[in-house]
XYZ file of C-alpha atoms in Angstrom:
490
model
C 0.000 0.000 0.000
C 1.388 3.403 -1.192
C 1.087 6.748 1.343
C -0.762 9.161 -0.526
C 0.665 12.613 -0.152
C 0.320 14.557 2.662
C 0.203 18.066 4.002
C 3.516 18.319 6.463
C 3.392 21.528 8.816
C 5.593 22.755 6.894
C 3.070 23.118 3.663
C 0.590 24.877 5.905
C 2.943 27.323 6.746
C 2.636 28.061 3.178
C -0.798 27.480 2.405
C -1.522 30.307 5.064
C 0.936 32.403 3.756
C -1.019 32.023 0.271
C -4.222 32.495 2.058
C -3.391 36.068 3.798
C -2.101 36.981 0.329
C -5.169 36.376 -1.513
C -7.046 37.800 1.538
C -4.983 41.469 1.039
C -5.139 41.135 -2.671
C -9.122 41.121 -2.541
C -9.546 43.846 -0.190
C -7.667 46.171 -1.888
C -4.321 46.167 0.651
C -0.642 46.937 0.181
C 1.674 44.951 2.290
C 4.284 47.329 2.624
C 6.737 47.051 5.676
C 9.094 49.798 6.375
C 12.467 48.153 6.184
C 15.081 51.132 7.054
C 12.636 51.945 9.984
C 12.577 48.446 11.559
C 15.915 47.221 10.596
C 14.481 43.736 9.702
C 14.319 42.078 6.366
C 10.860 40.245 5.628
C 11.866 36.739 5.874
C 11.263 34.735 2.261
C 8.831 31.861 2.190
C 11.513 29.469 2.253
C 13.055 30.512 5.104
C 9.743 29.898 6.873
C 10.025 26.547 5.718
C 13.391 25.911 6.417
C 12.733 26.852 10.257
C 9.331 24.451 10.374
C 11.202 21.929 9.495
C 14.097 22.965 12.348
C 11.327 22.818 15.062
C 12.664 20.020 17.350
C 10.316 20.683 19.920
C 6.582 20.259 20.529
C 6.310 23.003 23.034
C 7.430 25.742 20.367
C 4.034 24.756 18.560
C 1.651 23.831 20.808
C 1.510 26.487 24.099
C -2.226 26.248 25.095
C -1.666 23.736 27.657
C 0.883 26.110 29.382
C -1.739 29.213 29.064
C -2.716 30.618 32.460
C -6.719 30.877 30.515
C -6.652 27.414 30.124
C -5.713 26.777 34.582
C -7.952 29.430 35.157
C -10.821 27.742 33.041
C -10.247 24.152 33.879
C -10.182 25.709 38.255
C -12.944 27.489 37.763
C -15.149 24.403 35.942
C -13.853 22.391 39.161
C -14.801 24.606 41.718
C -18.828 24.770 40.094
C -18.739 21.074 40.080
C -17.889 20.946 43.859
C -20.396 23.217 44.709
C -23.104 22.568 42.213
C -24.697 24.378 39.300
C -27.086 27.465 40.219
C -28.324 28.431 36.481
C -31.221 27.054 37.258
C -32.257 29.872 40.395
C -31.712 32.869 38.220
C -35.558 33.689 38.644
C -36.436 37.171 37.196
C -32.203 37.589 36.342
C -30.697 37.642 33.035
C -28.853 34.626 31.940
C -26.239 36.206 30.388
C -24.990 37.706 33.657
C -24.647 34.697 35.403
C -20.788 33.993 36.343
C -21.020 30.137 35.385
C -23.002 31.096 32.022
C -19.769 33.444 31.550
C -17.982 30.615 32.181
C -19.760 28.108 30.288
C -18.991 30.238 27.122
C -15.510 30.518 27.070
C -14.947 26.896 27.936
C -16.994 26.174 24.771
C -14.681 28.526 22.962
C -11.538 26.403 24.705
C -12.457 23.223 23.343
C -12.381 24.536 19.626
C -8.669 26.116 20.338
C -8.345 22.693 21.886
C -9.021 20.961 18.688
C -7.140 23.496 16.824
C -3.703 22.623 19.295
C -4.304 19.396 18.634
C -4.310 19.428 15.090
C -0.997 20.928 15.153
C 0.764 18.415 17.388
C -0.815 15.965 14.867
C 1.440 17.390 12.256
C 4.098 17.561 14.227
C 4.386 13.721 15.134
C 3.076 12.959 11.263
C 6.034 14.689 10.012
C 8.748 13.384 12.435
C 7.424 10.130 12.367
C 6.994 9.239 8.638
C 10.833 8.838 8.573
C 10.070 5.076 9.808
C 6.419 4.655 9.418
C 5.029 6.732 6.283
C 2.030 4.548 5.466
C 0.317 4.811 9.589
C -0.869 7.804 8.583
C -2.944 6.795 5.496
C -4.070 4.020 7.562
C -4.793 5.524 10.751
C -6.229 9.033 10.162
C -7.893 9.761 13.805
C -5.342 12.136 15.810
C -5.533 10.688 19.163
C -5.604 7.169 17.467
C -2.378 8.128 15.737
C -0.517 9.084 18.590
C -1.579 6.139 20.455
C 0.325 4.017 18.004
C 2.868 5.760 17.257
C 3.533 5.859 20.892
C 3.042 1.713 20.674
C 4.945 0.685 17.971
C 8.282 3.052 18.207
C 11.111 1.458 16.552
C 9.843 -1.301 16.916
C 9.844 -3.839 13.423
C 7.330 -6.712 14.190
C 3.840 -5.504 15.081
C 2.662 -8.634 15.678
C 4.485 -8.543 19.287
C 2.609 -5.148 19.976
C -0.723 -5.138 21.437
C -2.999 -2.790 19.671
C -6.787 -4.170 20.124
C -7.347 -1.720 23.324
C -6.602 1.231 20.505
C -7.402 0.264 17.364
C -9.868 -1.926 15.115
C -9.134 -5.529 14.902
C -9.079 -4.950 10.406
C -7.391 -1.768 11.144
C -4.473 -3.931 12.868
C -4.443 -6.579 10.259
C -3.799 -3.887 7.588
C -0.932 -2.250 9.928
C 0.854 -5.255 10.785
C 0.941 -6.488 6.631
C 1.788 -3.067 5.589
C 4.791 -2.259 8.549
C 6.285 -5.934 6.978
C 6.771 -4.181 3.058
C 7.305 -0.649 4.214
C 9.919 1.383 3.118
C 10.669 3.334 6.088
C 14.030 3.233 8.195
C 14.307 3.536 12.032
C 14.993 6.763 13.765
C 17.384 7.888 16.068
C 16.109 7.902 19.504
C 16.492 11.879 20.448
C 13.882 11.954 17.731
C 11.775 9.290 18.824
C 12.013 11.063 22.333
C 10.519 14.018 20.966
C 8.166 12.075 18.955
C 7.014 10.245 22.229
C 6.626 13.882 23.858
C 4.605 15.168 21.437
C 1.940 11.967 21.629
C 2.168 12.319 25.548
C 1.048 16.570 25.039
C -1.872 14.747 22.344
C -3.068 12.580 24.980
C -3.075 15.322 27.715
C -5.016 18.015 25.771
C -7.433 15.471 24.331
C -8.059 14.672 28.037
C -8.939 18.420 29.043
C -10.610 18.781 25.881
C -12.751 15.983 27.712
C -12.881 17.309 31.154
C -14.399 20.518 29.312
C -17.003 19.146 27.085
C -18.582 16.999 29.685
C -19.106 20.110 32.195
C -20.087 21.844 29.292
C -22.856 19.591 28.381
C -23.783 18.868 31.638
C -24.870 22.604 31.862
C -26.492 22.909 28.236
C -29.722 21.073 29.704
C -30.203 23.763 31.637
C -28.680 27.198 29.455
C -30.092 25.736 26.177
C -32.349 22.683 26.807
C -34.579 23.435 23.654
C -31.296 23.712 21.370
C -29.649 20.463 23.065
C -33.096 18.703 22.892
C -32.448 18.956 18.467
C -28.945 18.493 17.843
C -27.302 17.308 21.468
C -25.534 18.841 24.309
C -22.051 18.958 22.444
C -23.135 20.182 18.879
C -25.525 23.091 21.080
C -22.491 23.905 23.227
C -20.057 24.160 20.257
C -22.950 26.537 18.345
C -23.015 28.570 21.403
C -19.617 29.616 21.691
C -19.122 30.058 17.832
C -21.552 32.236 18.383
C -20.505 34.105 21.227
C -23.594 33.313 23.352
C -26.655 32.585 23.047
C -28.252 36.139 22.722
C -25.887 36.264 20.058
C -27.473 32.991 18.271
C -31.177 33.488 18.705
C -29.981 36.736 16.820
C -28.591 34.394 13.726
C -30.617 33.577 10.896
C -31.373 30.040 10.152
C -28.858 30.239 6.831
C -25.739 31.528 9.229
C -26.413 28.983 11.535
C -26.435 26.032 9.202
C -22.892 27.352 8.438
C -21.432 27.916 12.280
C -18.406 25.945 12.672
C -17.688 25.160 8.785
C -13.957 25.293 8.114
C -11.782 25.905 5.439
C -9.679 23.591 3.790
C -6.111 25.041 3.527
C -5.381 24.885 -0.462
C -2.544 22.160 -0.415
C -2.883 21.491 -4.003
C -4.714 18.716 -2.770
C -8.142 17.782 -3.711
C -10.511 18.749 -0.696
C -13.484 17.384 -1.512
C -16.501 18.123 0.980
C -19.678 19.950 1.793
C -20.474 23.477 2.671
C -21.601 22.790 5.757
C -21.026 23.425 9.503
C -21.891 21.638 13.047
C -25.642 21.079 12.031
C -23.847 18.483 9.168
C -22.386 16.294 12.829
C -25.849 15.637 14.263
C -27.493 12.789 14.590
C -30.840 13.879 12.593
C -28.426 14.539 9.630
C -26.056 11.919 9.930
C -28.827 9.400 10.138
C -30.518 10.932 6.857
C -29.990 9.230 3.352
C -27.390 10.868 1.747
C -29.984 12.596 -1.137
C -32.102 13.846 1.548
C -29.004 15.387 3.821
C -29.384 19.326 2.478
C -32.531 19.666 3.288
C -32.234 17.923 6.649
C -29.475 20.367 7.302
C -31.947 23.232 6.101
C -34.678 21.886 8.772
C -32.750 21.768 11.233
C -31.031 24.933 10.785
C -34.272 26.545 11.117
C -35.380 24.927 13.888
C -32.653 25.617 15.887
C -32.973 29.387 15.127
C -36.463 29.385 16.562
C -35.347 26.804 19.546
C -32.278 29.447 20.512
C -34.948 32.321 20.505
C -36.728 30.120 22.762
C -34.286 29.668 25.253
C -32.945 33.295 24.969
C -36.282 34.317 26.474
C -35.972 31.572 29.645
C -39.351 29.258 27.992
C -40.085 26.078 27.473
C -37.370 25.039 30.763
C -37.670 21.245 30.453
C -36.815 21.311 26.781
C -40.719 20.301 25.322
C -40.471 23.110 22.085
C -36.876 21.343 21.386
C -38.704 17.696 21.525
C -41.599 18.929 19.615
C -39.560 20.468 16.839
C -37.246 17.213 16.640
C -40.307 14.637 16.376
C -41.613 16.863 13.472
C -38.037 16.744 11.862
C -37.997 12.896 11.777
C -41.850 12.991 10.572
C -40.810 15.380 7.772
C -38.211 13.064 6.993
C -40.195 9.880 7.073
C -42.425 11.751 4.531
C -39.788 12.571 2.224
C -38.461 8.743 2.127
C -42.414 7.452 1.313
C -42.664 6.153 -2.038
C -45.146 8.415 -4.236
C -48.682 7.291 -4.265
C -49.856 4.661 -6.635
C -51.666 6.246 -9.609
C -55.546 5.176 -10.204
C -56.336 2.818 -12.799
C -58.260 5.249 -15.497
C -61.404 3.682 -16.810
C -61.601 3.483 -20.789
C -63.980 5.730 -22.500
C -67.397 4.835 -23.457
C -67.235 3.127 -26.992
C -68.579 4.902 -29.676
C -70.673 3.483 -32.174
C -71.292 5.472 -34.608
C -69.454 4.376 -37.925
C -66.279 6.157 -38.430
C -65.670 8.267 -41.370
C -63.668 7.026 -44.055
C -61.801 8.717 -46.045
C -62.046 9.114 -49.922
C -60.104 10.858 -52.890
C -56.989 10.157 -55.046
C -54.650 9.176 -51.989
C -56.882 7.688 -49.740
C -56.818 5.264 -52.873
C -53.600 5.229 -53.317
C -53.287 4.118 -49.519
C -55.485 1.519 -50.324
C -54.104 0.070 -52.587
C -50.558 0.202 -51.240
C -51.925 -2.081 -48.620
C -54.442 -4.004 -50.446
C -54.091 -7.634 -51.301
C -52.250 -8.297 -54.456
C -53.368 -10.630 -57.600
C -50.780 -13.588 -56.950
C -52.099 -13.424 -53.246
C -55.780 -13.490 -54.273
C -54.504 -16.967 -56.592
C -52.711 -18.279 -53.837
C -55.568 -18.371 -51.346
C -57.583 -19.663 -53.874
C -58.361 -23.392 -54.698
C -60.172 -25.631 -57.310
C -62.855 -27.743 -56.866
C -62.609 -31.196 -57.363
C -58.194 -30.680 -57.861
C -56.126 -32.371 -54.966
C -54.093 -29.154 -53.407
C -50.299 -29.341 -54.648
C -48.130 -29.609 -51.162
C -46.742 -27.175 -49.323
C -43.295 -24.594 -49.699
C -41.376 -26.402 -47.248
C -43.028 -25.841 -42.936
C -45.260 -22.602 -43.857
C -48.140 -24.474 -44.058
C -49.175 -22.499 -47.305
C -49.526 -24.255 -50.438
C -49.466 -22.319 -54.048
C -53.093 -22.215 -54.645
C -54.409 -21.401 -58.544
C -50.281 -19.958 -59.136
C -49.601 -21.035 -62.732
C -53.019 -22.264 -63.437
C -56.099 -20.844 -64.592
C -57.769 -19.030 -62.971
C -61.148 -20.581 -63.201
C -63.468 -17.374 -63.136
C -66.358 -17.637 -65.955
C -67.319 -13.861 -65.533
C -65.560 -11.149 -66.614
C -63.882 -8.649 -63.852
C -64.743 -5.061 -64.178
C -61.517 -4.105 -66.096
C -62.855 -6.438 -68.667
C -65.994 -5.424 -68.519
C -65.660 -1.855 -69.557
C -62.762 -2.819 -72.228
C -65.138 -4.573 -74.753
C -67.350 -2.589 -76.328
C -71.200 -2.548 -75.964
C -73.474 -4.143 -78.642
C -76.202 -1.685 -80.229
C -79.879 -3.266 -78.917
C -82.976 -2.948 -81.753
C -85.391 -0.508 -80.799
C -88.704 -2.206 -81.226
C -91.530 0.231 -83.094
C -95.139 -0.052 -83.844
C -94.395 0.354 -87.863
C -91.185 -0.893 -87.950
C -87.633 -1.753 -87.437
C -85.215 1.063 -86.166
C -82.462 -0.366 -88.584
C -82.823 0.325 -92.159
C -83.100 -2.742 -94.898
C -84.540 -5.296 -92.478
C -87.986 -6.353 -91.087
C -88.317 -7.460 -87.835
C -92.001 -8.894 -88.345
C -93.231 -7.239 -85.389
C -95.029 -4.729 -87.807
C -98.695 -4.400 -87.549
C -101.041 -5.179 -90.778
C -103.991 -3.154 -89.354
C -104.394 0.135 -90.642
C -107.270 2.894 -89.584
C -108.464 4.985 -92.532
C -111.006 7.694 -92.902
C -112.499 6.337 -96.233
C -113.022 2.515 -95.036
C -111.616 2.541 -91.212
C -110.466 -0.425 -90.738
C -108.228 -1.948 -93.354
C -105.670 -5.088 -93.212
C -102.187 -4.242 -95.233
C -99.463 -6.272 -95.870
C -96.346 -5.341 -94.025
C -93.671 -3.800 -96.256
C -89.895 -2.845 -95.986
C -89.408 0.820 -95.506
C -88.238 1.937 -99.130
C -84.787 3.121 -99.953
C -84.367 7.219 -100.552
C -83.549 6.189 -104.023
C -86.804 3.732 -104.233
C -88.864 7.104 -102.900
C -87.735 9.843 -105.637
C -87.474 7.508 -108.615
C -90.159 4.426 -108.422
C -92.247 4.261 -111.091
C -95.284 3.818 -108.975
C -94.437 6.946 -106.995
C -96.142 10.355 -106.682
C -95.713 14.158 -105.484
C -94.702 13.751 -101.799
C -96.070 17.286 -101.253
C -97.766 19.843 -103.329
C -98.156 23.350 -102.066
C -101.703 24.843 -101.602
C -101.077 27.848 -104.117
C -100.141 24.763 -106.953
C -103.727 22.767 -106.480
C -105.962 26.169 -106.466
C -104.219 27.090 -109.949
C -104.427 23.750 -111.058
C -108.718 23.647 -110.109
């Protein structure tokens, strides 16, 4: 397993230099030091460096524990436990002027510079130790953890003959002992590992009165904020608090500020820092406990209800905490609601059939469309069959056979495309006197004639004569003769 790079103190150094630059650069500052005046050169980036890595002692790094604020907190937190809390009988008194309440804030405010210390004395063993161990501090990434092993293992080569299970993970120690049996590192001196084993002893002494603190501390919070610790927890409430500066100060936060109290940021390292924009409201239990897609608004909800539980608490109601339980039961019934799966939609009944006919439509491409889809002629002979013929067999498993293909295709009428391709015979029109064609006698004619000189009179039937027969017979007459011609003629 390969260490994957790693900030040393010494890159912080510079990542904070870079940080105050770009902070100067935006607000429109000159650094400008007066170097005749002074007599003192501004010291290069390098040479800041140079002297991190020089440090050979923890003290030079960490001095918190040797603060006289930090006696005079952790006295004065031992001298209210002896004689007992008295938050509670500050009837008609402000809160705020309370001594322990006084108190209770700054030791909120000590644990954070506690955490801050400790982070430092983290690098400081990380970056004197990885001369023999480089890969513990991929593996092992809690500070206190880290010093406890460090402090274990030494110089020592087999980890199997160290006993880690009161410290660390039983997997955790697998992956330690395989990885300290291929590392690369060499053994150090031992003034080094004497100042490495100094700075894990100062780890394990300020975690302990970052301890000492936080219990008092939360011990009180039932009774300074009971509404606030009732949502997020006595530790998260404290920590708000003395971010803060009090709580007057929060119940005068919005709900968007106070989702962001206690959010951090990452020192640019050139290392990816992945994360959230979040503060302490992201640590509690409500959030934490939250599916991952459902976290931000979580952290919105709560946000908001701590703003209103704060206000709460600023004004001394709701002492036994029952706004702070009322607003956390609806946060986990909001957030039961948001994990429901959506309702089930109704099954939609299908309209009322309609029964009228539909209308079809007609034209030039409505028969074209027909026809694109209508059945063909070699189709129309294929599912036909003739009577009396045994059926020929079938094109291989379809089933099908080929019908009247390639024979006749037994139809005595004509189809319609026939039909109006011959042309029509001329019918006889049958007459009372005679045939409607000339030159022929259809014996239908009638040999009774009515006359005005006899009446009735029979007379054979005769063929209508020619035009040639009617000028130019012998037996012929004047067809007409004008009225003025027969008066001359008398």
């Amino acid at each position: 397993m390969e260490p994957g790079p790693v900030a040393t103190l010494a890159d912080e150094f510079l990542a904070d230099l870079g940080d105050d630059d770009d902070l100067n650069e935006e607000n429109g500052e000159e650094q400008v030091e007066d170097v005749e005046g002074k007599g003192k050169e501004k010291e290069s980036d390098m040479d800041l460096v140079e002297k991190a890595l020089e440090i050979d002692d923890v003290h030079k790094v960490a001095k918190l524990r040797s603060s006289a604020r930090l006696r005079s907190i952790t006295d004065r937190i031992q001298k209210f436990a002896q004689e007992g809390s008295s938050l509670g009988s500050t009837a008609g008194a402000s809160l705020e002027d309370h001594p322990e309440y006084e108190l209770i804030v700054e030791a909120t405010n000590m644990t954070l510079e506690l955490g801050e210390e400790m982070s430092i004395v983290h690098k400081f063993i990380r970056d004197n130790y990885a001369k023999r161990f480089p890969e513990l501090e991929s593996i092992v990434t809690s500070p206190v953890d880290y010093a406890n092993a460090v402090k274990r293992i030494g110089n020592q080569t087999d980890i199997t003959l160290i006993d880690l299970t009161d410290i660390l993970p039983a997997a955790i120690i697998m992956i330690v002992s395989v990885t300290a049996s291929t590392t690369e590192g060499t053994p150090i001196d031992d003034e080094q590992m004497s100042r490495v084993i100094e700075a894990c002893d100062e780890m394990l002494a300020l975690e302990q009165d970052r301890i000492r603190i936080l219990t008092y501390v939360e011990g009180r919070m039932d009774i300074v904020a009971p509404n606030i610790s009732a949502i997020v927890g006595s530790s998260i409430a404290a920590r708000l608090m003395g971010i803060a500066g009090g709580l007057t100060a929060l119940s005068k936060l919005p709900a968007n500020i106070v989702q962001l109290l206690g959010n951090k940021r990452k020192a640019s390292t050139g290392l990816s820092a992945g994360g959230i924009h979040a503060g302490l409201i992201n640590e509690c239990e409500l959030v934490q406990q939250a599916p991952s897609s459902l976290q931000m608004k979580v952290r919105r909800l709560v946000a908001t209800k701590c703003t209103l539980s704060a206000r709460v608490d600023a004004f001394h109601e709701a002492a036994h905490g029952e706004v702070g339980r009322r607003f956390r039961e609806e946060i986990e019934r909001k957030i039961e609601k948001w994990q429901e799966p959506p309702a089930p939609k109704a099954p939609k009944p299908l309209p009322a059939p309609d029964d009228q006919p539909r209308k079809k439509r007609g034209g030039k491409r409505a028969r074209k469309q027909k026809e694109k889809f209508g059945v063909t002629e070699l189709r129309k002979q294929a599912n036909r069959m003739a009577f009396g013929v045994e059926a020929e067999e079938t094109l291989g498993n379809t089933g099908r056979g080929l019908g009247l293909i390639g024979r006749g295709t037994g139809k005595v009428r004509l189809s319609a495309e026939q039909k109006g391709a011959l042309p029509r015979p001329k019918r006889a029109r049958i007459s009372g006197t005679a045939s409607t064609v000339p030159g022929t006698a259809t014996g239908l004619a009638s040999s009774l004639a009515f006359t005005p000189v006899q009446g009735l009179e029979l007379r054979v039937a005769q063929t209508q004569a020619t035009s040639s027969e009617k000028y130019f017979s012998s037996t012929s007459g004047f067809a007409k003769v004008s009225n003025n011609t027969n008066k001359k003629a008398s």
